[in-house]
PDB file of C-alpha atoms in Angstrom:
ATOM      1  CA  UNK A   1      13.671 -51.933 124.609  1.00  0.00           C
ATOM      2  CA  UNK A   2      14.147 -49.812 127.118  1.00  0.00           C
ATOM      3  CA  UNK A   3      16.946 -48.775 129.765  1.00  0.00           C
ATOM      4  CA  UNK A   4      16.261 -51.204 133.308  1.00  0.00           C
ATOM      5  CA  UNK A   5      17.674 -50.723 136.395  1.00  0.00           C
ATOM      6  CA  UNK A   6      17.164 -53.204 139.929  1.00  0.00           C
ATOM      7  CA  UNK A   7      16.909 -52.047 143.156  1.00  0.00           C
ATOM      8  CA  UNK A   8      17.504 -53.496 145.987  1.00  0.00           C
ATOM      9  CA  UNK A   9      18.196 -52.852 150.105  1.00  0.00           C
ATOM     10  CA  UNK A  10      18.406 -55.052 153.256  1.00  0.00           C
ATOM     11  CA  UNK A  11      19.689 -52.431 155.230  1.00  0.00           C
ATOM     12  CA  UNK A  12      18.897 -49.156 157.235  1.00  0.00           C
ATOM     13  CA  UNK A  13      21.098 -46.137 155.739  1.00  0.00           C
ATOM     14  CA  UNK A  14      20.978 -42.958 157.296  1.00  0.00           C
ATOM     15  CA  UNK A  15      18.057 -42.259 154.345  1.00  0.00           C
ATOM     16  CA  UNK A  16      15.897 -44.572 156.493  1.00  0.00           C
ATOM     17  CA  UNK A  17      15.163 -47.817 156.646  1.00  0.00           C
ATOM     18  CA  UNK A  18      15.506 -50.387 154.113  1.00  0.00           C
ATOM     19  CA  UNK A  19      11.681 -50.782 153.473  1.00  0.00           C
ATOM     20  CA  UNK A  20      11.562 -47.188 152.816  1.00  0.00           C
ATOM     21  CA  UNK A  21      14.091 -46.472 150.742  1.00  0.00           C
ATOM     22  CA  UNK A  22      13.018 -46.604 147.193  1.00  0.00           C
ATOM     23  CA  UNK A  23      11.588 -42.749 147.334  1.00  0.00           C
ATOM     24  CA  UNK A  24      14.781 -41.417 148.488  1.00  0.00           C
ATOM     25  CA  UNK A  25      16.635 -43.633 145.932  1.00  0.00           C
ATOM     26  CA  UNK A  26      14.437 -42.253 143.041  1.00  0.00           C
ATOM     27  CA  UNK A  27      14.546 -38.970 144.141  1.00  0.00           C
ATOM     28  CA  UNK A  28      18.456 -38.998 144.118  1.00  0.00           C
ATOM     29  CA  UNK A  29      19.063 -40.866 140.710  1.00  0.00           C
ATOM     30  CA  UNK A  30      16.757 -37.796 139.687  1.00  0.00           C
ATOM     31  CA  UNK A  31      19.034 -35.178 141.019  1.00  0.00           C
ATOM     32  CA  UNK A  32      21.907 -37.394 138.840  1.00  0.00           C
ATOM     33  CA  UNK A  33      20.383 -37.089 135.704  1.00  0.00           C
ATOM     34  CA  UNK A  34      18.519 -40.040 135.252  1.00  0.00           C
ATOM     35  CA  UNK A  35      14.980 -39.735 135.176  1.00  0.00           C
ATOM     36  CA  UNK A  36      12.655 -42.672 136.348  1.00  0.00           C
ATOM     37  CA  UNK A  37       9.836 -42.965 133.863  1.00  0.00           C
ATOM     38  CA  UNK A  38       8.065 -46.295 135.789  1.00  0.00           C
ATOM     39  CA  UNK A  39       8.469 -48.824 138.309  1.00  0.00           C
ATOM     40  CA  UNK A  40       7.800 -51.947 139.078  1.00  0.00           C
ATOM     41  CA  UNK A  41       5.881 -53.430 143.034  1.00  0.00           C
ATOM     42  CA  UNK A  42       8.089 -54.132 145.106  1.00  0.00           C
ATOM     43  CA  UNK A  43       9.197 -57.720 145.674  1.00  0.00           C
ATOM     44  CA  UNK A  44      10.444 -59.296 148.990  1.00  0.00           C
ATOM     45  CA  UNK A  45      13.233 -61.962 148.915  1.00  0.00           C
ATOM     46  CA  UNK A  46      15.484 -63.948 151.098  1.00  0.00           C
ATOM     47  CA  UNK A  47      18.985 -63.035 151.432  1.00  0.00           C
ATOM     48  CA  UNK A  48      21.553 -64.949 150.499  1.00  0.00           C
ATOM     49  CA  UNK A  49      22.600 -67.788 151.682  1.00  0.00           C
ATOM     50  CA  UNK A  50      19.183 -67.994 153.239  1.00  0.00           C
ATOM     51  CA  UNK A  51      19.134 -66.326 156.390  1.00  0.00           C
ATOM     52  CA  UNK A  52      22.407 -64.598 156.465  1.00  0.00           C
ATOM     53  CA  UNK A  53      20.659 -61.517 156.919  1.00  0.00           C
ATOM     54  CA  UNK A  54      17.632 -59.428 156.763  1.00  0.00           C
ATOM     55  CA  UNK A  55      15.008 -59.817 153.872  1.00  0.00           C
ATOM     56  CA  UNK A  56      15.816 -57.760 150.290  1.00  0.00           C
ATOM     57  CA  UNK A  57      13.015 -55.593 149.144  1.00  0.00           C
ATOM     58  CA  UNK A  58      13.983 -55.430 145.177  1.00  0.00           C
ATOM     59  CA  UNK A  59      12.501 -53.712 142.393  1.00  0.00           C
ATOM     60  CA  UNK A  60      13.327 -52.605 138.824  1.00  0.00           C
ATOM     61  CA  UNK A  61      12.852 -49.173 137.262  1.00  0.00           C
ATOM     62  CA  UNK A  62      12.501 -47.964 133.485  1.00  0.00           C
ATOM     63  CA  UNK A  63      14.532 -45.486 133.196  1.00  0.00           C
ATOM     64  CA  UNK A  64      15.821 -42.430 130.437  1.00  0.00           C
ATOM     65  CA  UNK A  65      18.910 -40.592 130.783  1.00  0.00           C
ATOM     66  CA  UNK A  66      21.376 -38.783 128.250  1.00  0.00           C
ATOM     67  CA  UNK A  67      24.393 -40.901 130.361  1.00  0.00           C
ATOM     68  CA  UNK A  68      26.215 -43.355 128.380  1.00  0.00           C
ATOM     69  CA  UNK A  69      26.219 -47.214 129.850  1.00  0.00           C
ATOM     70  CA  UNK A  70      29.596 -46.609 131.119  1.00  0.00           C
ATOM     71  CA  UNK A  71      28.483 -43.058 133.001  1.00  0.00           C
ATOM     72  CA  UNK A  72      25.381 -44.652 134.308  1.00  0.00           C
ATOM     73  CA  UNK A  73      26.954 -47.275 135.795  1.00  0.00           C
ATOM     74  CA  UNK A  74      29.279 -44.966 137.329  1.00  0.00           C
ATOM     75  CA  UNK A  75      26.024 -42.965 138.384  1.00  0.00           C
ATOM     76  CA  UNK A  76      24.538 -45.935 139.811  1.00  0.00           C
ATOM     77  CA  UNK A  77      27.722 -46.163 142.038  1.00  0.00           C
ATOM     78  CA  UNK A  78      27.469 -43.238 143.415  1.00  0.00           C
ATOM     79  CA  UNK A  79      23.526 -42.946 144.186  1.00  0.00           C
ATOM     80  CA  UNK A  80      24.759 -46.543 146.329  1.00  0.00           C
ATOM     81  CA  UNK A  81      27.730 -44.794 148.210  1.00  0.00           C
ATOM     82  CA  UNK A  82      26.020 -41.851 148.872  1.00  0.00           C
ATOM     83  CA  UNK A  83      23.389 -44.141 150.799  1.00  0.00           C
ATOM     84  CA  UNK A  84      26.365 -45.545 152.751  1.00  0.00           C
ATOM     85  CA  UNK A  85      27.000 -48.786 150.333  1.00  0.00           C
ATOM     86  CA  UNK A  86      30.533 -50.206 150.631  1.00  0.00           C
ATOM     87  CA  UNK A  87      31.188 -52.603 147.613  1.00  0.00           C
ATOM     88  CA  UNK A  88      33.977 -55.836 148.525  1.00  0.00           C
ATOM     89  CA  UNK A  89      31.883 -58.690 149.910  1.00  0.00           C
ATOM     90  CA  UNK A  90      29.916 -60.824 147.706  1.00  0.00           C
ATOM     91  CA  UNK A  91      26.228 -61.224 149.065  1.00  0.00           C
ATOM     92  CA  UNK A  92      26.535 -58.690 151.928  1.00  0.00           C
ATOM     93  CA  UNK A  93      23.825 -56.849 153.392  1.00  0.00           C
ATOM     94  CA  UNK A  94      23.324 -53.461 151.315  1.00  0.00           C
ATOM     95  CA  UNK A  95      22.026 -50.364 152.021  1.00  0.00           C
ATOM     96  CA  UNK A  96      21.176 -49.771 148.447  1.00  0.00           C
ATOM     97  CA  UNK A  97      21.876 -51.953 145.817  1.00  0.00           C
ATOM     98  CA  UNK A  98      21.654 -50.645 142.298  1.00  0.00           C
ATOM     99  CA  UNK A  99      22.478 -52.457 138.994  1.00  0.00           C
ATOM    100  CA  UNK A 100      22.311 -51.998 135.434  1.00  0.00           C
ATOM    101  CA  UNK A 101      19.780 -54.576 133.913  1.00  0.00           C
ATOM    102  CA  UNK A 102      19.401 -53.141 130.002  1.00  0.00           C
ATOM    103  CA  UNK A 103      20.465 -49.993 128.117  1.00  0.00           C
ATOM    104  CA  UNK A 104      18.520 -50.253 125.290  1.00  0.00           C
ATOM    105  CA  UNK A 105      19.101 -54.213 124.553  1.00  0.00           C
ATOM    106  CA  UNK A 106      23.219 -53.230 124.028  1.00  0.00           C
ATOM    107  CA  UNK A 107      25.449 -56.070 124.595  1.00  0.00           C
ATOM    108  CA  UNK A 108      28.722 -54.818 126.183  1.00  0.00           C
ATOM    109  CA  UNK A 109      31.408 -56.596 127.768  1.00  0.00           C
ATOM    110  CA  UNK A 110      32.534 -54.064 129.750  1.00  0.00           C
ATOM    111  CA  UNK A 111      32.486 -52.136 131.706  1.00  0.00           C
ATOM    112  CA  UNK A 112      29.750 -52.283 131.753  1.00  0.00           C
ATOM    113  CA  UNK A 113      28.987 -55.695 131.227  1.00  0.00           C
ATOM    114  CA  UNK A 114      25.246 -55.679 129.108  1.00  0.00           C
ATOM    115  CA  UNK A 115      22.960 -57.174 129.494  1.00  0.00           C
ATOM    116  CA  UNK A 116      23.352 -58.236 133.408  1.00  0.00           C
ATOM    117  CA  UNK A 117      25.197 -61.428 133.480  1.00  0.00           C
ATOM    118  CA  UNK A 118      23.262 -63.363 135.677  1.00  0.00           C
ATOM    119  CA  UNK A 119      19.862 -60.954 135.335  1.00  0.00           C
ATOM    120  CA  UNK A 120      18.214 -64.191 133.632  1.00  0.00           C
ATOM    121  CA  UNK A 121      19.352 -66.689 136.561  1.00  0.00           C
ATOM    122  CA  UNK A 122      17.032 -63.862 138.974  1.00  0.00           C
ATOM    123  CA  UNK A 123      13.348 -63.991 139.575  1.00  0.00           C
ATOM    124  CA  UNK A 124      13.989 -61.302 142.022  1.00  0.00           C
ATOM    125  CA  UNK A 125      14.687 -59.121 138.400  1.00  0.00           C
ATOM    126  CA  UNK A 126      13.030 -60.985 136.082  1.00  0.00           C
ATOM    127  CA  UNK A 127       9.554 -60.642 138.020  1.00  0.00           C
ATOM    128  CA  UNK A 128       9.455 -56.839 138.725  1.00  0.00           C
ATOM    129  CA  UNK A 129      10.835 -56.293 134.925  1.00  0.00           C
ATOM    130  CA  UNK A 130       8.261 -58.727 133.378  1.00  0.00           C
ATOM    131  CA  UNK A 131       5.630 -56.025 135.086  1.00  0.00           C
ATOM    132  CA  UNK A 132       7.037 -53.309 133.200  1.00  0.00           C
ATOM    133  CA  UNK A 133       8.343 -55.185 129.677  1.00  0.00           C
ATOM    134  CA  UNK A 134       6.509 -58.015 129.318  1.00  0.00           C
ATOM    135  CA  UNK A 135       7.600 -58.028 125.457  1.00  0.00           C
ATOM    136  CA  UNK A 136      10.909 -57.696 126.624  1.00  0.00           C
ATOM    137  CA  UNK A 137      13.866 -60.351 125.006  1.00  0.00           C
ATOM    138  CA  UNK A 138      17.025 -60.947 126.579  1.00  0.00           C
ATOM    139  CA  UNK A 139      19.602 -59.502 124.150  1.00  0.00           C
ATOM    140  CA  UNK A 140      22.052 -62.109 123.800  1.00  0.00           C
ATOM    141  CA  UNK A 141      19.718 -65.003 124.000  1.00  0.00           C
ATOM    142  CA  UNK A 142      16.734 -63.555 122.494  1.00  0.00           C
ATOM    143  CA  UNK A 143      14.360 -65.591 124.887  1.00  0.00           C
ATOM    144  CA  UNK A 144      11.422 -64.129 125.967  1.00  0.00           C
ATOM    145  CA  UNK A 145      11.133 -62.896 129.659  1.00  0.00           C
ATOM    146  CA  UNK A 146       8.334 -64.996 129.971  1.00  0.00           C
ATOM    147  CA  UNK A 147      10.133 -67.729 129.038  1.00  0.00           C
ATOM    148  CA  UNK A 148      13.003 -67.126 131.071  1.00  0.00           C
ATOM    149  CA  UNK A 149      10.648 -66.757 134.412  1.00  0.00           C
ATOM    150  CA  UNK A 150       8.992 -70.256 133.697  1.00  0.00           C
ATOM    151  CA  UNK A 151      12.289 -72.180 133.372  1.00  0.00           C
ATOM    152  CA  UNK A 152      13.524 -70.658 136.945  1.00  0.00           C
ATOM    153  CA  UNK A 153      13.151 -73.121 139.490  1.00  0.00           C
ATOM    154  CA  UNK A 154      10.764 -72.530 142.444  1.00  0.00           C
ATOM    155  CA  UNK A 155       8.287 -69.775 142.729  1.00  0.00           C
ATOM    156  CA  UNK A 156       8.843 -66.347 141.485  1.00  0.00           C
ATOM    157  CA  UNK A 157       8.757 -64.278 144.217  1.00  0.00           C
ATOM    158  CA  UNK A 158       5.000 -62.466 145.257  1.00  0.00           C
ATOM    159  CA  UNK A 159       4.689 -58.431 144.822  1.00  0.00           C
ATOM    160  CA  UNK A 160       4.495 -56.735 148.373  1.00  0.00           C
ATOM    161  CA  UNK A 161       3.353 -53.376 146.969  1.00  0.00           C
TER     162      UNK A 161
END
C-alpha cells in the first residue's frame, strides 16, 4: 500500500496546454512537499457527458510525503488553483484535476473521504493505478484491482504514453 494520487486536465492553463501539463504538475506538487516516486502512461478519456468538452488526459502517481491525508488534500487543492482550477461545477472542464486515490489503504470519512468514493466505479483510475499496484486491494472492499477493472463495463481505456 502505497499513497495514489489521479491526475487529470482537459484544459489549457497558463502552465500550457492540457496535454502537457503533467511535468509542470509534478514539478509543483514537488515544490509542496510531496514527492512523486512513479507514474503511471497516460490515459485518454472522454469527457463527461460524452462530448461536453475536450478529451481528459488522466494519470495516477505514487506518491510519499510527511503531509497528513487531511494536509494533502489541502495540498492537492492548491497545486489545482494555482493552475487556474475553479472548483463548483460537477464534470466541468479542468485545468488540473487532482484527487486523493489511497494514503496508505486508510479508510476516512472525512475530510478526506479514503479511499476515493467512486475510485472503483473509474477505469480512467483503476487502469493507470493497476500499472503501478497491481497487488493493490481496495481498502474497504478488499477486492483486488484486477478484479475491480474486469467487472467495469466497456473497455478500459488504452495508454497514450
Amino acid at each position: 500500500m502505497g499513497i495514489y494520487v489521479a491526475l487529470g486536465a482537459n484544459q489549457d492553463s497558463s502552465h500550457g496546454p492540457a496535454r502537457t501539463i503533467v511535468e509542470p504538475a509534478l514539478s509543483c506538487l514537488t515544490a509542496h512537499g510531496v514527492l512523486v516516486l512513479r507514474r503511471a502512461r497516460i490515459v485518454r478519456t472522454s469527457s463527461w457527458p460524452r462530448g461536453s468538452g475536450p478529451d481528459y488526459i488522466n494519470l495516477v502517481l505514487s506518491v510519499a510525503t510527511s503531509l497528513s491525508p487531511a494536509a494533502l488534500l489541502e495540498t492537492l487543492h492548491a497545486v489545482e488553483r494555482s493552475f487556474g482550477r475553479v472548483r463548483g461545477v460537477a464534470n466541468a472542464p479542468r485545468t488540473l484535476d487532482l484527487d486523493l486515490l489511497d494514503y496508505h489503504g486508510r479508510v476516512e470519512n472525512g475530510p478526506p473521504l479514503l479511499p476515493h468514493p467512486r475510485l472503483a466505479d473509474r477505469a480512467f483510475v483503476l487502469q493507470p493505478l493497476a500499472e503501478l499496484d497491481p497487488a493493490w486491494r481496495h481498502p474497504v472492499t478488499g477486492r483486488w484491482i484486477g478484479s475491480l477493472l474486469a467487472d467495469l463495463p466497456g473497455d478500459a481505456p488504452a495508454f497514450v504514453t
